[in-house]
mmCIF file of C-alpha atoms and ligand atoms in Angstrom:
data_model
loop_
_atom_site.group_PDB
_atom_site.id
_atom_site.type_symbol
_atom_site.label_atom_id
_atom_site.label_comp_id
_atom_site.label_asym_id
_atom_site.label_seq_id
_atom_site.Cartn_x
_atom_site.Cartn_y
_atom_site.Cartn_z
ATOM 1 C CA MET A 1 -75.586 80.203 -70.835
ATOM 2 C CA THR A 2 -76.757 77.674 -73.706
ATOM 3 C CA THR A 3 -79.364 78.397 -76.500
ATOM 4 C CA ALA A 4 -81.670 75.622 -78.041
ATOM 5 C CA ALA A 5 -83.986 76.527 -81.067
ATOM 6 C CA ILE A 6 -87.375 74.390 -80.881
ATOM 7 C CA ILE A 7 -88.713 74.489 -84.527
ATOM 8 C CA VAL A 8 -92.427 73.603 -84.409
ATOM 9 C CA ALA A 9 -93.339 71.873 -87.754
ATOM 10 C CA ALA A 10 -96.234 69.533 -86.767
ATOM 11 C CA GLY A 11 -99.055 71.642 -88.369
ATOM 12 C CA ARG A 12 -101.166 70.621 -91.329
ATOM 13 C CA GLY A 13 -100.707 73.672 -93.372
ATOM 14 C CA THR A 14 -104.521 73.774 -94.694
ATOM 15 C CA ARG A 15 -104.273 77.331 -95.575
ATOM 16 C CA ALA A 16 -101.257 76.863 -97.695
ATOM 17 C CA GLY A 17 -102.666 73.801 -99.812
ATOM 18 C CA GLY A 18 -100.551 71.327 -101.612
ATOM 19 C CA ASP A 19 -100.046 67.587 -101.757
ATOM 20 C CA VAL A 20 -97.904 67.692 -98.378
ATOM 21 C CA PRO A 21 -98.120 69.967 -95.310
ATOM 22 C CA LYS A 22 -96.341 73.421 -96.271
ATOM 23 C CA GLN A 23 -93.237 72.538 -94.219
ATOM 24 C CA TRP A 24 -92.508 69.651 -96.599
ATOM 25 C CA GLN A 25 -92.774 71.492 -99.538
ATOM 26 C CA VAL A 26 -89.799 72.317 -101.791
ATOM 27 C CA ILE A 27 -88.833 75.758 -102.378
ATOM 28 C CA ALA A 28 -85.612 77.328 -103.604
ATOM 29 C CA GLY A 29 -84.077 73.777 -103.909
ATOM 30 C CA GLN A 30 -84.998 72.147 -100.757
ATOM 31 C CA THR A 31 -87.899 71.910 -98.157
ATOM 32 C CA VAL A 32 -89.173 74.519 -96.170
ATOM 33 C CA VAL A 33 -88.053 72.722 -92.947
ATOM 34 C CA GLU A 34 -84.526 72.360 -94.265
ATOM 35 C CA HIS A 35 -84.336 76.200 -94.972
ATOM 36 C CA THR A 36 -85.457 76.839 -91.536
ATOM 37 C CA LEU A 37 -82.859 74.384 -90.093
ATOM 38 C CA ASP A 38 -80.237 76.034 -92.029
ATOM 39 C CA ARG A 39 -80.924 79.330 -90.524
ATOM 40 C CA PHE A 40 -80.427 78.226 -86.940
ATOM 41 C CA ALA A 41 -77.921 75.556 -87.593
ATOM 42 C CA ALA A 42 -75.562 78.565 -89.103
ATOM 43 C CA HIS A 43 -76.406 80.772 -86.151
ATOM 44 C CA PRO A 44 -73.030 81.127 -83.928
ATOM 45 C CA HIS A 45 -75.120 81.196 -80.660
ATOM 46 C CA VAL A 46 -77.709 78.504 -81.102
ATOM 47 C CA ASP A 47 -76.153 75.309 -79.518
ATOM 48 C CA ASP A 48 -79.109 72.725 -80.185
ATOM 49 C CA ILE A 49 -82.078 72.177 -82.350
ATOM 50 C CA VAL A 50 -85.205 70.348 -81.552
ATOM 51 C CA LEU A 51 -87.521 69.626 -84.457
ATOM 52 C CA VAL A 52 -91.297 68.986 -83.644
ATOM 53 C CA VAL A 53 -93.095 66.967 -86.507
ATOM 54 C CA ALA A 54 -96.146 65.073 -86.403
ATOM 55 C CA ALA A 55 -95.872 61.455 -85.970
ATOM 56 C CA GLU A 56 -97.422 60.747 -89.585
ATOM 57 C CA ASP A 57 -94.524 62.999 -90.995
ATOM 58 C CA LEU A 58 -91.840 60.641 -89.703
ATOM 59 C CA ASP A 59 -91.224 59.575 -93.310
ATOM 60 C CA PHE A 60 -90.162 63.021 -94.366
ATOM 61 C CA VAL A 61 -87.635 62.941 -91.414
ATOM 62 C CA ASP A 62 -86.244 59.780 -92.503
ATOM 63 C CA ALA A 63 -85.954 60.677 -96.134
ATOM 64 C CA LEU A 64 -84.388 63.891 -95.416
ATOM 65 C CA GLY A 65 -81.900 62.504 -92.833
ATOM 66 C CA LEU A 66 -83.242 65.232 -90.276
ATOM 67 C CA GLU A 67 -82.105 62.965 -87.286
ATOM 68 C CA ALA A 68 -78.649 63.910 -87.789
ATOM 69 C CA ARG A 69 -79.451 67.554 -87.783
ATOM 70 C CA ALA A 70 -81.943 67.983 -84.742
ATOM 71 C CA THR A 71 -83.435 66.353 -81.802
ATOM 72 C CA ILE A 72 -86.939 64.910 -83.209
ATOM 73 C CA ALA A 73 -89.938 65.289 -80.775
ATOM 74 C CA HIS A 74 -93.444 64.221 -81.647
ATOM 75 C CA GLY A 75 -95.999 67.311 -82.129
ATOM 76 C CA GLY A 76 -99.495 67.490 -80.667
ATOM 77 C CA SER A 77 -102.871 68.473 -81.960
ATOM 78 C CA THR A 78 -102.325 72.340 -81.136
ATOM 79 C CA ARG A 79 -99.317 74.497 -81.617
ATOM 80 C CA ALA A 80 -99.185 74.900 -77.787
ATOM 81 C CA ALA A 81 -98.795 71.033 -77.416
ATOM 82 C CA SER A 82 -96.306 70.905 -80.060
ATOM 83 C CA VAL A 83 -94.347 73.481 -78.126
ATOM 84 C CA LEU A 84 -94.380 71.814 -74.942
ATOM 85 C CA SER A 85 -93.465 68.524 -76.635
ATOM 86 C CA GLY A 86 -90.322 70.322 -77.925
ATOM 87 C CA LEU A 87 -89.456 72.114 -74.388
ATOM 88 C CA ALA A 88 -89.534 68.354 -72.950
ATOM 89 C CA ARG A 89 -86.621 67.700 -75.093
ATOM 90 C CA THR A 90 -83.918 70.191 -74.119
ATOM 91 C CA ASN A 91 -82.256 71.452 -71.080
ATOM 92 C CA ALA A 92 -80.929 74.770 -72.314
ATOM 93 C CA ASP A 93 -80.887 77.819 -70.516
ATOM 94 C CA TYR A 94 -82.674 79.809 -73.287
ATOM 95 C CA VAL A 95 -85.200 78.436 -75.993
ATOM 96 C CA LEU A 96 -85.993 80.281 -79.214
ATOM 97 C CA ILE A 97 -89.603 78.859 -80.310
ATOM 98 C CA HIS A 98 -89.714 79.106 -83.947
ATOM 99 C CA ASP A 99 -92.458 78.355 -86.683
ATOM 100 C CA ALA A 100 -90.840 76.028 -89.249
ATOM 101 C CA ALA A 101 -92.912 78.120 -91.727
ATOM 102 C CA ARG A 102 -90.693 81.243 -91.091
ATOM 103 C CA CYS A 103 -88.071 79.821 -93.379
ATOM 104 C CA ALA A 104 -86.143 83.001 -94.251
ATOM 105 C CA VAL A 105 -85.716 84.280 -90.665
ATOM 106 C CA PRO A 106 -82.478 86.617 -90.926
ATOM 107 C CA ALA A 107 -79.798 86.186 -88.587
ATOM 108 C CA ASP A 108 -79.856 89.311 -87.003
ATOM 109 C CA VAL A 109 -83.642 89.210 -85.951
ATOM 110 C CA ILE A 110 -82.326 85.782 -83.827
ATOM 111 C CA ASP A 111 -79.533 88.032 -82.420
ATOM 112 C CA ARG A 112 -82.033 90.543 -81.189
ATOM 113 C CA VAL A 113 -83.978 87.921 -79.345
ATOM 114 C CA ILE A 114 -81.070 86.420 -77.823
ATOM 115 C CA ASP A 115 -79.546 89.864 -76.810
ATOM 116 C CA ALA A 116 -83.095 90.916 -75.098
ATOM 117 C CA LEU A 117 -83.166 87.590 -73.176
ATOM 118 C CA GLN A 118 -80.273 88.993 -71.002
ATOM 119 C CA THR A 119 -82.805 91.817 -69.411
ATOM 120 C CA HIS A 120 -86.068 89.971 -69.996
ATOM 121 C CA ASP A 121 -88.012 86.903 -69.315
ATOM 122 C CA GLY A 122 -88.942 86.697 -72.870
ATOM 123 C CA ALA A 123 -88.359 88.605 -75.998
ATOM 124 C CA ALA A 124 -90.064 88.418 -79.558
ATOM 125 C CA PRO A 125 -89.602 90.105 -82.808
ATOM 126 C CA ALA A 126 -92.605 92.161 -84.377
ATOM 127 C CA LEU A 127 -93.386 94.878 -86.896
ATOM 128 C CA ALA A 128 -95.065 97.886 -86.015
ATOM 129 C CA VAL A 129 -98.421 98.034 -88.057
ATOM 130 C CA THR A 130 -97.892 100.979 -90.811
ATOM 131 C CA ASP A 131 -101.124 100.538 -92.667
ATOM 132 C CA ALA A 132 -104.460 102.006 -91.716
ATOM 133 C CA LEU A 133 -106.654 99.847 -89.903
ATOM 134 C CA TRP A 134 -110.268 99.413 -90.785
ATOM 135 C CA THR A 135 -113.154 97.398 -89.771
ATOM 136 C CA GLY A 136 -115.289 96.131 -92.648
ATOM 137 C CA ALA A 137 -118.916 94.338 -93.321
ATOM 138 C CA GLN A 138 -120.675 93.331 -96.477
ATOM 139 C CA GLY A 139 -117.549 94.704 -98.728
ATOM 140 C CA LEU A 140 -117.771 98.282 -97.067
ATOM 141 C CA VAL A 141 -115.500 99.887 -94.702
ATOM 142 C CA SER A 142 -117.632 100.324 -91.336
ATOM 143 C CA GLY A 143 -114.936 102.004 -89.404
ATOM 144 C CA VAL A 144 -111.507 102.980 -88.346
ATOM 145 C CA ARG A 145 -108.978 101.936 -85.838
ATOM 146 C CA ASP A 146 -106.172 103.429 -84.280
ATOM 147 C CA ARG A 147 -103.021 101.584 -85.209
ATOM 148 C CA THR A 148 -100.768 103.197 -82.404
ATOM 149 C CA GLY A 149 -99.179 100.616 -80.469
ATOM 150 C CA LEU A 150 -100.195 97.657 -82.543
ATOM 151 C CA PHE A 151 -97.474 95.241 -83.783
ATOM 152 C CA ARG A 152 -97.420 92.014 -86.382
ATOM 153 C CA ALA A 153 -96.043 89.196 -84.186
ATOM 154 C CA GLN A 154 -93.284 86.812 -85.483
ATOM 155 C CA THR A 155 -90.890 84.178 -84.219
ATOM 156 C CA PRO A 156 -88.430 83.169 -82.962
ATOM 157 C CA GLN A 157 -90.017 83.883 -79.557
ATOM 158 C CA GLY A 158 -87.116 83.507 -76.871
ATOM 159 C CA PHE A 159 -87.637 82.748 -73.211
ATOM 160 C CA HIS A 160 -85.666 81.530 -70.171
ATOM 161 C CA ARG A 161 -86.644 77.751 -70.504
ATOM 162 C CA THR A 162 -87.736 76.984 -66.794
ATOM 163 C CA ALA A 163 -90.009 80.328 -67.091
ATOM 164 C CA ILE A 164 -91.881 79.461 -70.317
ATOM 165 C CA LEU A 165 -92.193 75.774 -69.209
ATOM 166 C CA ALA A 166 -94.068 76.971 -66.030
ATOM 167 C CA ALA A 167 -95.974 79.121 -68.027
ATOM 168 C CA HIS A 168 -97.006 76.179 -70.616
ATOM 169 C CA GLY A 169 -97.884 73.992 -67.596
ATOM 170 C CA ALA A 170 -100.247 76.824 -66.093
ATOM 171 C CA CYS A 171 -101.994 77.494 -69.221
ATOM 172 C CA ALA A 172 -105.204 75.392 -69.825
ATOM 173 C CA GLN A 173 -106.352 76.609 -73.322
ATOM 174 C CA ASP A 174 -104.523 77.063 -76.707
ATOM 175 C CA ALA A 175 -103.019 80.356 -77.411
ATOM 176 C CA ALA A 176 -102.008 81.978 -80.727
ATOM 177 C CA ASP A 177 -98.398 81.847 -79.534
ATOM 178 C CA ASP A 178 -95.923 81.555 -76.658
ATOM 179 C CA VAL A 179 -95.874 85.220 -75.859
ATOM 180 C CA GLU A 180 -99.450 85.037 -75.303
ATOM 181 C CA ILE A 181 -98.856 82.157 -72.824
ATOM 182 C CA ALA A 182 -96.008 83.881 -71.217
ATOM 183 C CA ARG A 183 -97.933 86.911 -70.485
ATOM 184 C CA SER A 184 -100.732 85.137 -69.030
ATOM 185 C CA ALA A 185 -98.243 83.704 -66.468
ATOM 186 C CA GLY A 186 -96.802 87.181 -65.733
ATOM 187 C CA LEU A 187 -93.432 87.070 -67.591
ATOM 188 C CA ASP A 188 -92.214 90.396 -69.231
ATOM 189 C CA VAL A 189 -91.551 90.124 -73.016
ATOM 190 C CA ALA A 190 -89.643 92.594 -74.928
ATOM 191 C CA ILE A 191 -90.411 93.529 -78.321
ATOM 192 C CA VAL A 192 -87.519 93.494 -80.734
ATOM 193 C CA GLY A 193 -87.242 94.509 -84.265
ATOM 194 C CA GLY A 194 -88.825 91.932 -86.696
ATOM 195 C CA ASP A 195 -88.168 91.794 -90.383
ATOM 196 C CA GLU A 196 -90.495 91.502 -93.485
ATOM 197 C CA ARG A 197 -88.425 88.741 -94.806
ATOM 198 C CA ASN A 198 -89.539 86.777 -91.714
ATOM 199 C CA LEU A 199 -92.851 86.183 -93.204
ATOM 200 C CA LYS A 200 -94.828 82.980 -92.329
ATOM 201 C CA ILE A 201 -95.951 80.773 -95.154
ATOM 202 C CA THR A 202 -99.604 80.725 -94.296
ATOM 203 C CA THR A 203 -101.383 80.870 -97.948
ATOM 204 C CA PRO A 204 -100.217 79.682 -101.356
ATOM 205 C CA GLY A 205 -99.041 82.901 -102.604
ATOM 206 C CA ASP A 206 -96.470 82.983 -99.549
ATOM 207 C CA PHE A 207 -94.213 80.245 -100.942
ATOM 208 C CA ALA A 208 -92.977 82.492 -103.947
ATOM 209 C CA ARG A 209 -92.561 85.518 -101.711
ATOM 210 C CA ALA A 210 -90.544 83.329 -99.055
ATOM 211 C CA ALA A 211 -88.459 81.776 -101.935
ATOM 212 C CA HIS A 212 -87.486 85.381 -102.974
ATOM 213 C CA HIS A 213 -85.954 86.122 -99.671
ATOM 214 C CA LEU A 214 -84.129 82.885 -99.504
ATOM 215 C CA GLU A 215 -80.557 83.757 -100.309
ATOM 216 C CA VAL A 216 -79.132 80.904 -102.021
ATOM 217 C CA PRO A 217 -75.296 81.698 -102.501
ATOM 218 C CA MET A 218 -74.087 81.897 -105.903
ATOM 219 C CA ASP A 219 -71.280 79.411 -106.615
ATOM 220 C CA ILE A 220 -69.050 81.005 -109.345
ATOM 221 C CA ARG A 221 -66.011 79.076 -110.489
ATOM 222 C CA THR A 222 -63.251 79.568 -113.030
ATOM 223 C CA GLY A 223 -61.031 76.874 -114.456
ATOM 224 C CA ASN A 224 -57.896 77.135 -116.365
ATOM 225 C CA GLY A 225 -56.377 74.646 -119.101
ATOM 226 C CA PHE A 226 -53.102 74.211 -121.082
ATOM 227 C CA ASP A 227 -52.168 71.655 -123.380
ATOM 228 C CA VAL A 228 -49.712 71.049 -126.234
ATOM 229 C CA HIS A 229 -49.488 68.677 -129.357
ATOM 230 C CA ARG A 230 -46.619 67.991 -131.361
ATOM 231 C CA PHE A 231 -46.438 68.301 -135.203
ATOM 232 C CA GLY A 232 -45.963 65.015 -137.402
ATOM 233 C CA PRO A 233 -46.702 63.702 -140.677
ATOM 234 C CA GLY A 234 -50.152 64.671 -142.237
ATOM 235 C CA ASP A 235 -52.064 67.024 -144.290
ATOM 236 C CA HIS A 236 -54.409 68.719 -141.931
ATOM 237 C CA VAL A 237 -54.814 69.573 -138.088
ATOM 238 C CA VAL A 238 -58.137 69.428 -136.186
ATOM 239 C CA LEU A 239 -58.568 72.578 -133.851
ATOM 240 C CA CYS A 240 -61.485 73.269 -131.833
ATOM 241 C CA GLY A 241 -63.738 70.817 -134.036
ATOM 242 C CA VAL A 242 -62.518 72.444 -137.265
ATOM 243 C CA LYS A 243 -60.422 70.239 -140.018
ATOM 244 C CA VAL A 244 -57.879 73.074 -141.003
ATOM 245 C CA PRO A 245 -55.689 72.137 -144.024
ATOM 246 C CA TYR A 246 -51.741 72.133 -143.293
ATOM 247 C CA GLU A 247 -48.572 70.590 -144.452
ATOM 248 C CA ARG A 248 -48.371 68.328 -141.348
ATOM 249 C CA GLY A 249 -50.652 66.982 -138.687
ATOM 250 C CA LEU A 250 -50.747 66.952 -134.686
ATOM 251 C CA GLN A 251 -49.892 63.821 -132.989
ATOM 252 C CA GLY A 252 -51.642 62.540 -130.148
ATOM 253 C CA HIS A 253 -53.774 59.399 -129.122
ATOM 254 C CA SER A 254 -56.968 60.954 -130.002
ATOM 255 C CA ASP A 255 -57.452 63.416 -132.958
ATOM 256 C CA ALA A 256 -54.912 65.797 -131.132
ATOM 257 C CA ASP A 257 -57.362 68.448 -130.985
ATOM 258 C CA VAL A 258 -55.415 70.627 -128.523
ATOM 259 C CA GLY A 259 -57.986 73.528 -128.334
ATOM 260 C CA MET A 260 -60.960 71.464 -127.317
ATOM 261 C CA HIS A 261 -58.549 69.475 -124.944
ATOM 262 C CA THR A 262 -57.646 72.561 -123.068
ATOM 263 C CA VAL A 263 -61.077 73.774 -122.799
ATOM 264 C CA THR A 264 -62.108 70.340 -121.519
ATOM 265 C CA ASP A 265 -59.432 70.454 -118.848
ATOM 266 C CA ALA A 266 -60.427 73.924 -117.893
ATOM 267 C CA ILE A 267 -64.109 72.562 -117.109
ATOM 268 C CA TYR A 268 -62.866 69.626 -115.260
ATOM 269 C CA GLY A 269 -60.479 71.937 -113.289
ATOM 270 C CA ALA A 270 -63.314 74.289 -112.425
ATOM 271 C CA LEU A 271 -65.272 71.376 -111.124
ATOM 272 C CA ALA A 272 -62.289 70.019 -109.318
ATOM 273 C CA ARG A 273 -62.828 66.829 -110.974
ATOM 274 C CA GLY A 274 -59.236 65.959 -112.325
ATOM 275 C CA ASP A 275 -58.306 66.234 -115.970
ATOM 276 C CA ILE A 276 -58.926 64.826 -119.296
ATOM 277 C CA GLY A 277 -56.272 61.971 -118.789
ATOM 278 C CA GLN A 278 -57.903 60.657 -115.856
ATOM 279 C CA HIS A 279 -61.569 60.416 -117.495
ATOM 280 C CA PHE A 280 -60.130 59.171 -120.965
ATOM 281 C CA PRO A 281 -56.742 57.182 -120.314
ATOM 282 C CA PRO A 282 -54.290 57.276 -123.382
ATOM 283 C CA SER A 283 -53.479 53.899 -122.022
ATOM 284 C CA ASP A 284 -57.325 52.731 -123.194
ATOM 285 C CA PRO A 285 -57.353 51.538 -126.736
ATOM 286 C CA GLN A 286 -61.009 52.872 -127.040
ATOM 287 C CA TRP A 287 -59.800 56.318 -127.284
ATOM 288 C CA LYS A 288 -57.488 55.925 -130.046
ATOM 289 C CA GLY A 289 -58.322 58.216 -132.768
ATOM 290 C CA ALA A 290 -61.390 59.341 -130.998
ATOM 291 C CA ALA A 291 -63.012 62.681 -131.920
ATOM 292 C CA SER A 292 -62.314 65.149 -129.169
ATOM 293 C CA TYR A 293 -65.990 66.349 -128.826
ATOM 294 C CA ILE A 294 -66.694 62.956 -126.593
ATOM 295 C CA PHE A 295 -64.433 64.684 -124.056
ATOM 296 C CA LEU A 296 -65.958 67.925 -124.079
ATOM 297 C CA GLU A 297 -69.291 66.718 -123.996
ATOM 298 C CA HIS A 298 -68.272 64.556 -120.996
ATOM 299 C CA ALA A 299 -67.139 67.571 -119.338
ATOM 300 C CA CYS A 300 -70.302 69.529 -119.823
ATOM 301 C CA GLN A 301 -72.521 66.977 -118.910
ATOM 302 C CA MET A 302 -70.578 66.590 -115.651
ATOM 303 C CA ALA A 303 -71.031 70.299 -115.023
ATOM 304 C CA ARG A 304 -74.857 70.005 -115.658
ATOM 305 C CA ASP A 305 -74.979 67.120 -113.299
ATOM 306 C CA MET A 306 -73.244 69.164 -110.706
ATOM 307 C CA GLY A 307 -75.819 72.033 -111.109
ATOM 308 C CA PHE A 308 -73.535 74.263 -112.811
ATOM 309 C CA THR A 309 -74.047 76.488 -116.047
ATOM 310 C CA LEU A 310 -71.116 77.041 -118.305
ATOM 311 C CA THR A 311 -71.233 80.748 -118.905
ATOM 312 C CA HIS A 312 -68.006 81.682 -120.910
ATOM 313 C CA VAL A 313 -65.004 80.035 -122.651
ATOM 314 C CA ASP A 314 -61.961 81.652 -123.677
ATOM 315 C CA CYS A 315 -59.260 79.813 -125.707
ATOM 316 C CA THR A 316 -56.181 80.956 -127.004
ATOM 317 C CA LEU A 317 -54.156 79.037 -129.758
ATOM 318 C CA ILE A 318 -50.562 79.519 -129.718
ATOM 319 C CA CYS A 319 -48.835 78.788 -133.060
ATOM 320 C CA GLU A 320 -47.043 80.234 -135.849
ATOM 321 C CA PHE A 321 -49.105 78.140 -138.713
ATOM 322 C CA PRO A 322 -51.538 77.558 -139.554
ATOM 323 C CA LYS A 323 -53.160 80.912 -139.535
ATOM 324 C CA ILE A 324 -56.255 81.051 -137.074
ATOM 325 C CA GLY A 325 -58.054 84.227 -138.048
ATOM 326 C CA PRO A 326 -59.523 82.762 -141.134
ATOM 327 C CA VAL A 327 -61.338 79.767 -139.137
ATOM 328 C CA ALA A 328 -61.760 81.310 -135.963
ATOM 329 C CA ALA A 329 -65.303 81.931 -136.537
ATOM 330 C CA ALA A 330 -66.036 78.337 -137.487
ATOM 331 C CA MET A 331 -64.071 77.120 -134.445
ATOM 332 C CA ARG A 332 -66.171 79.376 -132.338
ATOM 333 C CA ALA A 333 -69.694 78.078 -133.873
ATOM 334 C CA GLU A 334 -68.394 74.438 -133.479
ATOM 335 C CA MET A 335 -67.413 74.797 -129.882
ATOM 336 C CA ALA A 336 -70.734 76.661 -128.991
ATOM 337 C CA ARG A 337 -72.546 73.841 -130.752
ATOM 338 C CA ILE A 338 -71.136 71.103 -128.779
ATOM 339 C CA MET A 339 -71.007 73.035 -125.310
ATOM 340 C CA GLN A 340 -74.738 74.044 -125.978
ATOM 341 C CA LEU A 341 -73.643 77.779 -125.414
ATOM 342 C CA ASP A 342 -74.299 81.180 -127.282
ATOM 343 C CA VAL A 343 -71.697 81.368 -129.730
ATOM 344 C CA ASP A 344 -71.097 85.318 -128.225
ATOM 345 C CA ARG A 345 -70.015 83.334 -124.947
ATOM 346 C CA VAL A 346 -67.433 81.465 -126.768
ATOM 347 C CA SER A 347 -64.029 82.985 -127.647
ATOM 348 C CA VAL A 348 -61.278 81.352 -129.739
ATOM 349 C CA LYS A 349 -58.395 83.486 -130.610
ATOM 350 C CA ALA A 350 -54.550 82.813 -131.581
ATOM 351 C CA THR A 351 -51.281 84.305 -130.981
ATOM 352 C CA THR A 352 -47.594 83.498 -132.287
ATOM 353 C CA SER A 353 -44.936 83.324 -129.718
ATOM 354 C CA GLU A 354 -42.948 85.599 -131.854
ATOM 355 C CA ARG A 355 -40.763 82.726 -133.186
ATOM 356 C CA LEU A 356 -39.472 81.772 -130.044
ATOM 357 C CA GLY A 357 -39.569 78.295 -128.326
ATOM 358 C CA PHE A 358 -41.246 75.207 -129.632
ATOM 359 C CA THR A 359 -44.358 76.750 -130.847
ATOM 360 C CA GLY A 360 -41.818 79.606 -132.500
ATOM 361 C CA ARG A 361 -39.815 76.765 -134.241
ATOM 362 C CA GLY A 362 -42.980 75.201 -135.529
ATOM 363 C CA GLU A 363 -42.657 71.981 -133.708
ATOM 364 C CA GLY A 364 -46.241 71.986 -132.027
ATOM 365 C CA ILE A 365 -49.111 73.837 -130.926
ATOM 366 C CA ALA A 366 -50.054 75.108 -127.355
ATOM 367 C CA ALA A 367 -53.376 76.363 -126.250
ATOM 368 C CA LEU A 368 -54.594 77.877 -123.078
ATOM 369 C CA ALA A 369 -58.337 78.141 -121.789
ATOM 370 C CA THR A 370 -60.223 79.696 -119.182
ATOM 371 C CA VAL A 371 -63.819 79.021 -118.742
ATOM 372 C CA THR A 372 -66.569 80.211 -116.079
ATOM 373 C CA LEU A 373 -69.153 78.255 -114.438
ATOM 374 C CA VAL A 374 -72.029 79.490 -112.211
ATOM 375 C CA LYS A 375 -74.500 77.703 -109.869
ATOM 376 C CA SER A 376 -77.124 79.600 -108.490
HETATM 377 N N1 CTP B 1 -100.309 71.480 -84.080
HETATM 378 C C1 CTP B 1 -99.584 71.992 -84.561
HETATM 379 C C2 CTP B 1 -99.854 73.262 -85.147
HETATM 380 C C3 CTP B 1 -98.924 73.954 -85.705
HETATM 381 N N2 CTP B 1 -97.694 73.957 -85.481
HETATM 382 C C4 CTP B 1 -96.497 74.821 -86.306
HETATM 383 O O1 CTP B 1 -96.715 76.005 -86.003
HETATM 384 C C5 CTP B 1 -96.267 76.850 -86.926
HETATM 385 C C6 CTP B 1 -97.188 77.955 -87.099
HETATM 386 O O2 CTP B 1 -98.567 77.484 -87.515
HETATM 387 P P1 CTP B 1 -99.332 77.678 -88.831
HETATM 388 O O3 CTP B 1 -98.885 78.722 -89.540
HETATM 389 O O4 CTP B 1 -100.910 78.043 -88.253
HETATM 390 O O5 CTP B 1 -99.577 76.363 -89.429
HETATM 391 P P2 CTP B 1 -100.430 75.283 -89.569
HETATM 392 O O6 CTP B 1 -101.139 74.903 -88.387
HETATM 393 O O7 CTP B 1 -99.732 74.033 -90.238
HETATM 394 O O8 CTP B 1 -101.490 75.956 -90.693
HETATM 395 P P3 CTP B 1 -102.873 75.680 -91.043
HETATM 396 O O9 CTP B 1 -103.561 76.539 -89.952
HETATM 397 O O10 CTP B 1 -103.092 76.624 -92.388
HETATM 398 O O11 CTP B 1 -103.402 74.334 -91.114
HETATM 399 C C7 CTP B 1 -96.241 75.873 -88.307
HETATM 400 O O12 CTP B 1 -94.627 75.797 -88.394
HETATM 401 C C8 CTP B 1 -96.628 74.592 -87.807
HETATM 402 O O13 CTP B 1 -95.932 73.591 -88.465
HETATM 403 C C9 CTP B 1 -97.341 72.667 -84.772
HETATM 404 O O14 CTP B 1 -95.994 72.426 -84.953
HETATM 405 N N3 CTP B 1 -98.280 71.792 -84.458
HETATM 406 C C1 LIG B 2 -96.597 82.184 -83.698
HETATM 407 C C2 LIG B 2 -97.142 83.016 -84.839
HETATM 408 O O1 LIG B 2 -96.461 82.798 -86.145
HETATM 409 C C3 LIG B 2 -97.079 84.650 -84.694
HETATM 410 O O2 LIG B 2 -97.224 85.017 -85.608
HETATM 411 C C4 LIG B 2 -98.753 82.554 -85.258
HETATM 412 O O3 LIG B 2 -99.503 83.155 -84.187
HETATM 413 C C5 LIG B 2 -98.881 81.421 -85.752
HETATM 414 O O4 LIG B 2 -100.067 80.987 -86.245
HETATM 415 P P1 LIG B 2 -101.503 81.609 -87.010
HETATM 416 O O5 LIG B 2 -102.421 80.290 -86.790
HETATM 417 O O6 LIG B 2 -101.317 81.938 -88.138
HETATM 418 O O7 LIG B 2 -101.798 82.792 -86.048
#
């Protein structure tokens, strides 16, 4: 059995307000329609998607490249007409008719509708009314109604395609939803569990409520860096942006700031965007003697451009001399300034290698770094 989602998005959204109809407004990083498409595209039992849009909204479809994500159908002046237009564009066995404006529909609601279609002509999610129900007039409560057996209807409303197509054909007037049309044709429609997150954006306040339910997956990345520079003639070294007097200097094409290079490489690593040599080739004369903050600022800007926030940096310098302890606070402050980070998110520490190896013999300085980047 095949299943198609028919997402109706041809309304004008008059109650929601805004410069464009609600389904084309952006919440949580993308348009309402794109969130809704994501939900159905990610569902393992949905084989096909038909998106029904108003003819005057085709520019949005083009701009967002939605033809690549769904079959596009043209909507009508009523919701029922839009549904009928969508039904004409699929041959699937089951159809799930869904409001584009319910953009946070959870996958298990879709599951329950599809499951119930194995034993019913139709199935739709709903929530039992739990609040007391009153009638009112002139600002006063005029009566109480029994809430027993009352439900708040949601979508997707699922049906055997041929059955709902025939029901629409036989229904002369508009209806609130497809369940009403199905029932007027005598189809049995099962009620399955709905979900409060499956709200329909209807009024302006609903945008923030829906955005709250859209789970934007957090992307957390760590990157590591390692670098070595050899000692040579000189009277100071530059480490993590701080000039430290010493009897020798570090050799390198740039200012040889081994700490800053290591952190820069760690950021490129977390972004999977190569390394410092790739962005600033040693063969390029313009970087001869360059201050290394240029490299670090480039990596930080690249992270921002890719939507990441740098949240933490830990850099370890490995050397016997010069002693790092007295200048570590200045190094943290300078690194934090360049990276636009709070200083309590920047660690610079040092260790010796117990006089072992090239760092132990005082031939050079090595540095290690770990950084954390977050996109949410
Ligand atoms: N002629 C129509 C009317 C509505 N819809 C769609 O049906 C869903 C539910 O309708 P509703 O929330 O009432 O949307 P609008 O008609 O756009 O809202 P309003 O009544 O505030 O103008 C929405 O996704 C809407 O885009 C549609 O495809 N075609
Ligand atoms: C289909 C529906 O979402 C069920 O709750 C609803 O009927 C759509 O539109 P309405 O105009 O807000 O009733």
